[in-house]
PDB file of C-alpha atoms in Angstrom:
ATOM      1  CA  MET A   1    -175.331 -87.151-112.534  1.00 41.00           C
ATOM      2  CA  LEU A   2    -174.162 -86.650-116.106  1.00 46.00           C
ATOM      3  CA  THR A   3    -176.976 -86.586-118.626  1.00 48.00           C
ATOM      4  CA  LEU A   4    -175.746 -88.203-121.809  1.00 52.00           C
ATOM      5  CA  GLU A   5    -176.903 -87.316-125.265  1.00 57.00           C
ATOM      6  CA  LYS A   6    -177.953 -90.138-127.583  1.00 61.00           C
ATOM      7  CA  GLU A   7    -174.569 -90.223-129.330  1.00 72.00           C
ATOM      8  CA  ASN A   8    -172.604 -90.353-126.024  1.00 85.00           C
ATOM      9  CA  LYS A   9    -171.711 -93.505-124.124  1.00 90.00           C
ATOM     10  CA  VAL A  10    -169.831 -93.932-120.835  1.00 92.00           C
ATOM     11  CA  VAL A  11    -166.964 -96.324-121.578  1.00 93.00           C
ATOM     12  CA  SER A  12    -165.166 -96.327-118.210  1.00 96.00           C
ATOM     13  CA  ILE A  13    -165.743 -94.999-114.709  1.00 96.00           C
ATOM     14  CA  HIS A  14    -162.868 -93.799-112.523  1.00 96.00           C
ATOM     15  CA  GLU A  15    -162.532 -92.365-109.029  1.00 96.00           C
ATOM     16  CA  PHE A  16    -163.259 -88.748-110.028  1.00 97.00           C
ATOM     17  CA  ALA A  17    -164.317 -88.844-113.692  1.00 97.00           C
ATOM     18  CA  ASP A  18    -165.958 -90.905-116.420  1.00 97.00           C
ATOM     19  CA  VAL A  19    -164.554 -91.450-119.904  1.00 97.00           C
ATOM     20  CA  VAL A  20    -167.309 -90.757-122.424  1.00 96.00           C
ATOM     21  CA  LEU A  21    -167.312 -91.598-126.128  1.00 94.00           C
ATOM     22  CA  ASN A  22    -169.229 -89.389-128.541  1.00 87.00           C
ATOM     23  CA  GLU A  23    -170.013 -92.074-131.109  1.00 85.00           C
ATOM     24  CA  THR A  24    -170.971 -89.561-133.819  1.00 84.00           C
ATOM     25  CA  LYS A  25    -167.596 -87.781-133.639  1.00 84.00           C
ATOM     26  CA  ASN A  26    -165.650 -90.870-132.455  1.00 90.00           C
ATOM     27  CA  GLN A  27    -164.165 -88.634-129.747  1.00 91.00           C
ATOM     28  CA  TYR A  28    -163.427 -89.468-126.105  1.00 95.00           C
ATOM     29  CA  THR A  29    -163.844 -86.887-123.348  1.00 95.00           C
ATOM     30  CA  LEU A  30    -163.593 -86.866-119.568  1.00 97.00           C
ATOM     31  CA  TYR A  31    -166.496 -85.751-117.351  1.00 96.00           C
ATOM     32  CA  ALA A  32    -166.382 -85.149-113.599  1.00 97.00           C
ATOM     33  CA  ASN A  33    -168.333 -87.575-111.442  1.00 96.00           C
ATOM     34  CA  LYS A  34    -167.492 -85.524-108.310  1.00 97.00           C
ATOM     35  CA  SER A  35    -167.470 -81.807-107.531  1.00 98.00           C
ATOM     36  CA  PHE A  36    -164.231 -79.909-106.869  1.00 98.00           C
ATOM     37  CA  GLU A  37    -163.303 -76.479-105.540  1.00 98.00           C
ATOM     38  CA  ILE A  38    -160.533 -74.209-106.825  1.00 98.00           C
ATOM     39  CA  ASN A  39    -157.032 -75.483-105.910  1.00 98.00           C
ATOM     40  CA  GLU A  40    -158.366 -78.920-104.988  1.00 98.00           C
ATOM     41  CA  THR A  41    -156.410 -81.907-106.330  1.00 98.00           C
ATOM     42  CA  LEU A  42    -158.448 -84.182-108.587  1.00 98.00           C
ATOM     43  CA  THR A  43    -155.725 -86.824-108.840  1.00 98.00           C
ATOM     44  CA  PHE A  44    -152.001 -87.444-108.929  1.00 98.00           C
ATOM     45  CA  PHE A  45    -150.322 -88.732-112.078  1.00 98.00           C
ATOM     46  CA  THR A  46    -146.983 -90.136-113.136  1.00 98.00           C
ATOM     47  CA  ALA A  47    -144.992 -90.268-116.341  1.00 97.00           C
ATOM     48  CA  GLY A  48    -145.534 -93.230-118.623  1.00 97.00           C
ATOM     49  CA  GLU A  49    -143.494 -93.173-121.799  1.00 97.00           C
ATOM     50  CA  VAL A  50    -141.010 -90.342-122.358  1.00 97.00           C
ATOM     51  CA  PHE A  51    -140.424 -88.800-125.791  1.00 97.00           C
ATOM     52  CA  THR A  52    -137.968 -86.179-127.057  1.00 96.00           C
ATOM     53  CA  GLU A  53    -140.577 -84.606-129.350  1.00 95.00           C
ATOM     54  CA  PRO A  54    -144.199 -83.637-128.607  1.00 94.00           C
ATOM     55  CA  ASN A  55    -147.193 -85.580-129.859  1.00 92.00           C
ATOM     56  CA  PRO A  56    -150.929 -85.136-129.237  1.00 90.00           C
ATOM     57  CA  GLN A  57    -150.877 -87.582-126.281  1.00 92.00           C
ATOM     58  CA  THR A  58    -147.962 -85.999-124.362  1.00 96.00           C
ATOM     59  CA  ILE A  59    -147.402 -83.248-121.818  1.00 96.00           C
ATOM     60  CA  GLN A  60    -144.146 -81.289-121.960  1.00 97.00           C
ATOM     61  CA  THR A  61    -142.015 -81.361-118.803  1.00 96.00           C
ATOM     62  CA  GLY A  62    -138.640 -80.242-120.221  1.00 95.00           C
ATOM     63  CA  SER A  63    -136.949 -78.876-123.340  1.00 93.00           C
ATOM     64  CA  HIS A  64    -136.841 -82.331-124.940  1.00 95.00           C
ATOM     65  CA  LYS A  65    -139.020 -84.244-122.481  1.00 97.00           C
ATOM     66  CA  HIS A  66    -142.638 -85.033-123.287  1.00 97.00           C
ATOM     67  CA  ILE A  67    -144.477 -87.597-121.169  1.00 98.00           C
ATOM     68  CA  THR A  68    -147.568 -89.699-121.529  1.00 97.00           C
ATOM     69  CA  LEU A  69    -149.774 -89.694-118.467  1.00 97.00           C
ATOM     70  CA  VAL A  70    -150.529 -92.476-116.028  1.00 98.00           C
ATOM     71  CA  PRO A  71    -153.379 -93.041-115.483  1.00 97.00           C
ATOM     72  CA  ARG A  72    -153.810 -93.108-119.254  1.00 97.00           C
ATOM     73  CA  PHE A  73    -157.444 -91.933-119.247  1.00 97.00           C
ATOM     74  CA  LEU A  74    -156.168 -88.416-118.424  1.00 98.00           C
ATOM     75  CA  GLN A  75    -155.254 -88.112-122.118  1.00 96.00           C
ATOM     76  CA  TYR A  76    -158.973 -87.569-122.790  1.00 97.00           C
ATOM     77  CA  ILE A  77    -158.974 -84.159-121.121  1.00 97.00           C
ATOM     78  CA  ARG A  78    -159.640 -81.821-123.997  1.00 95.00           C
ATOM     79  CA  HIS A  79    -158.499 -78.251-124.618  1.00 96.00           C
ATOM     80  CA  SER A  80    -160.515 -75.161-123.735  1.00 97.00           C
ATOM     81  CA  CYS A  81    -159.614 -71.493-123.699  1.00 97.00           C
ATOM     82  CA  GLU A  82    -161.537 -71.430-120.381  1.00 97.00           C
ATOM     83  CA  PRO A  83    -160.030 -74.443-118.607  1.00 97.00           C
ATOM     84  CA  ASN A  84    -161.242 -75.899-115.323  1.00 98.00           C
ATOM     85  CA  VAL A  85    -158.160 -78.069-114.640  1.00 98.00           C
ATOM     86  CA  PHE A  86    -154.390 -77.658-114.811  1.00 98.00           C
ATOM     87  CA  PHE A  87    -151.578 -80.233-115.012  1.00 98.00           C
ATOM     88  CA  ASN A  88    -149.038 -79.284-112.342  1.00 98.00           C
ATOM     89  CA  THR A  89    -146.029 -81.171-113.702  1.00 97.00           C
ATOM     90  CA  THR A  90    -143.782 -80.204-110.780  1.00 97.00           C
ATOM     91  CA  LYS A  91    -146.043 -81.810-108.169  1.00 98.00           C
ATOM     92  CA  MET A  92    -147.474 -84.290-110.706  1.00 98.00           C
ATOM     93  CA  LYS A  93    -151.087 -83.571-109.895  1.00 98.00           C
ATOM     94  CA  LEU A  94    -154.213 -82.427-111.694  1.00 98.00           C
ATOM     95  CA  ILE A  95    -155.543 -79.255-110.051  1.00 98.00           C
ATOM     96  CA  CYS A  96    -158.980 -77.610-110.199  1.00 98.00           C
ATOM     97  CA  VAL A  97    -158.714 -73.992-111.434  1.00 98.00           C
ATOM     98  CA  LYS A  98    -162.461 -73.239-111.639  1.00 97.00           C
ATOM     99  CA  PRO A  99    -165.285 -74.835-109.646  1.00 98.00           C
ATOM    100  CA  ILE A 100    -166.209 -78.211-111.135  1.00 98.00           C
ATOM    101  CA  HIS A 101    -169.625 -79.805-110.738  1.00 97.00           C
ATOM    102  CA  ILE A 102    -170.731 -83.358-111.408  1.00 96.00           C
ATOM    103  CA  GLY A 103    -171.223 -83.708-115.156  1.00 94.00           C
ATOM    104  CA  ASP A 104    -168.799 -80.931-116.165  1.00 96.00           C
ATOM    105  CA  GLU A 105    -166.351 -81.761-118.917  1.00 95.00           C
ATOM    106  CA  LEU A 106    -162.752 -81.539-117.718  1.00 97.00           C
ATOM    107  CA  CYS A 107    -160.736 -79.162-119.904  1.00 97.00           C
ATOM    108  CA  VAL A 108    -157.179 -77.864-119.832  1.00 98.00           C
ATOM    109  CA  PHE A 109    -155.490 -74.997-121.671  1.00 98.00           C
ATOM    110  CA  TYR A 110    -152.996 -76.895-123.872  1.00 97.00           C
ATOM    111  CA  PRO A 111    -150.370 -74.104-123.984  1.00 98.00           C
ATOM    112  CA  SER A 112    -150.198 -74.214-120.169  1.00 98.00           C
ATOM    113  CA  SER A 113    -147.859 -77.199-120.573  1.00 97.00           C
ATOM    114  CA  GLU A 114    -146.738 -77.017-124.213  1.00 97.00           C
ATOM    115  CA  TRP A 115    -144.170 -74.549-125.530  1.00 97.00           C
ATOM    116  CA  LYS A 116    -144.638 -75.530-129.193  1.00 96.00           C
ATOM    117  CA  MET A 117    -147.283 -78.120-129.969  1.00 95.00           C
ATOM    118  CA  SER A 118    -146.732 -80.960-132.427  1.00 92.00           C
ATOM    119  CA  GLN A 119    -149.642 -79.745-134.520  1.00 93.00           C
ATOM    120  CA  LEU A 120    -151.753 -76.630-134.746  1.00 94.00           C
ATOM    121  CA  LEU A 121    -155.230 -76.890-133.174  1.00 95.00           C
ATOM    122  CA  ILE A 122    -158.187 -74.971-134.533  1.00 96.00           C
ATOM    123  CA  CYS A 123    -160.101 -74.382-131.319  1.00 95.00           C
ATOM    124  CA  ASN A 124    -163.867 -74.651-131.205  1.00 90.00           C
ATOM    125  CA  CYS A 125    -164.269 -74.517-127.411  1.00 91.00           C
ATOM    126  CA  GLY A 126    -167.122 -72.019-127.666  1.00 90.00           C
ATOM    127  CA  SER A 127    -165.645 -69.652-125.071  1.00 92.00           C
ATOM    128  CA  PRO A 128    -166.322 -65.953-125.670  1.00 93.00           C
ATOM    129  CA  ASN A 129    -162.552 -65.500-125.228  1.00 90.00           C
ATOM    130  CA  CYS A 130    -161.582 -68.336-127.585  1.00 96.00           C
ATOM    131  CA  LEU A 131    -158.116 -67.848-129.071  1.00 97.00           C
ATOM    132  CA  GLU A 132    -159.172 -69.852-132.172  1.00 96.00           C
ATOM    133  CA  ILE A 133    -155.670 -71.043-133.118  1.00 97.00           C
ATOM    134  CA  ILE A 134    -153.708 -72.977-130.490  1.00 97.00           C
ATOM    135  CA  GLN A 135    -150.007 -73.658-131.175  1.00 96.00           C
ATOM    136  CA  GLY A 136    -148.367 -73.526-127.747  1.00 97.00           C
ATOM    137  CA  ALA A 137    -147.241 -70.993-125.169  1.00 97.00           C
ATOM    138  CA  ALA A 138    -144.513 -69.622-127.478  1.00 96.00           C
ATOM    139  CA  TYR A 139    -147.208 -68.021-129.646  1.00 96.00           C
ATOM    140  CA  LEU A 140    -149.220 -66.269-126.923  1.00 96.00           C
ATOM    141  CA  SER A 141    -149.387 -62.505-126.460  1.00 94.00           C
ATOM    142  CA  GLN A 142    -148.456 -60.916-123.133  1.00 93.00           C
ATOM    143  CA  ASP A 143    -152.178 -60.269-122.502  1.00 94.00           C
ATOM    144  CA  GLU A 144    -153.037 -63.932-123.138  1.00 95.00           C
ATOM    145  CA  ILE A 145    -150.194 -65.103-120.885  1.00 95.00           C
ATOM    146  CA  SER A 146    -151.594 -63.072-117.974  1.00 94.00           C
ATOM    147  CA  LYS A 147    -154.905 -65.006-118.081  1.00 94.00           C
ATOM    148  CA  TYR A 148    -153.641 -68.558-117.555  1.00 96.00           C
ATOM    149  CA  ASP A 149    -151.716 -70.858-115.233  1.00 95.00           C
ATOM    150  CA  PHE A 150    -148.534 -72.362-116.676  1.00 97.00           C
ATOM    151  CA  THR A 151    -146.249 -75.174-115.621  1.00 97.00           C
ATOM    152  CA  ASP A 152    -142.918 -74.272-114.056  1.00 97.00           C
ATOM    153  CA  PHE A 153    -141.188 -75.353-117.286  1.00 96.00           C
ATOM    154  CA  ILE A 154    -143.278 -72.947-119.404  1.00 97.00           C
ATOM    155  CA  ARG A 155    -142.846 -70.102-116.874  1.00 96.00           C
ATOM    156  CA  GLN A 156    -139.061 -70.574-117.069  1.00 94.00           C
ATOM    157  CA  HIS A 157    -139.283 -70.294-120.864  1.00 89.00           C
ATOM    158  CA  PHE A 158    -141.181 -66.994-120.533  1.00 90.00           C
ATOM    159  CA  LEU A 159    -138.486 -65.651-118.197  1.00 87.00           C
ATOM    160  CA  SER A 160    -135.660 -66.674-120.515  1.00 84.00           C
ATOM    161  CA  LYS A 161    -137.348 -64.906-123.452  1.00 73.00           C
ATOM    162  CA  LYS A 162    -137.462 -61.498-121.696  1.00 62.00           C
TER     163      LYS A 162
END
């Protein structure tokens, strides 16, 4: 099971993951409490609130459609340049893209579902391939695009830009 550091505290337990609070950083994260294989569905989700502009708690599903997630604890999935999950917004499910073991932090590549993010993110994911500055899919190079999964909405944007 997940070994917590002194500054971490489990605040809620869900079917496939635990919400953990790092009290030093006052930051919530989501850790797997089950193992998953590539392409396995972790959970389904639905749209909560719908906004016309992005914000840090939304996922983009259309040109002017940004949704909050239900269940709400999915908002604690943090960014990584080496993600292990992907939000499939067409099928409305969270998919495993790399093997996940109990205790692994769940991470998504933010530009996989965001064309232009509401605010720039200075990435500190620690990946050897870290992109360092995350702004959305619109700012990725062709080489970077080839390394990630993207929602149908983002893929359509790439096609329309060619």
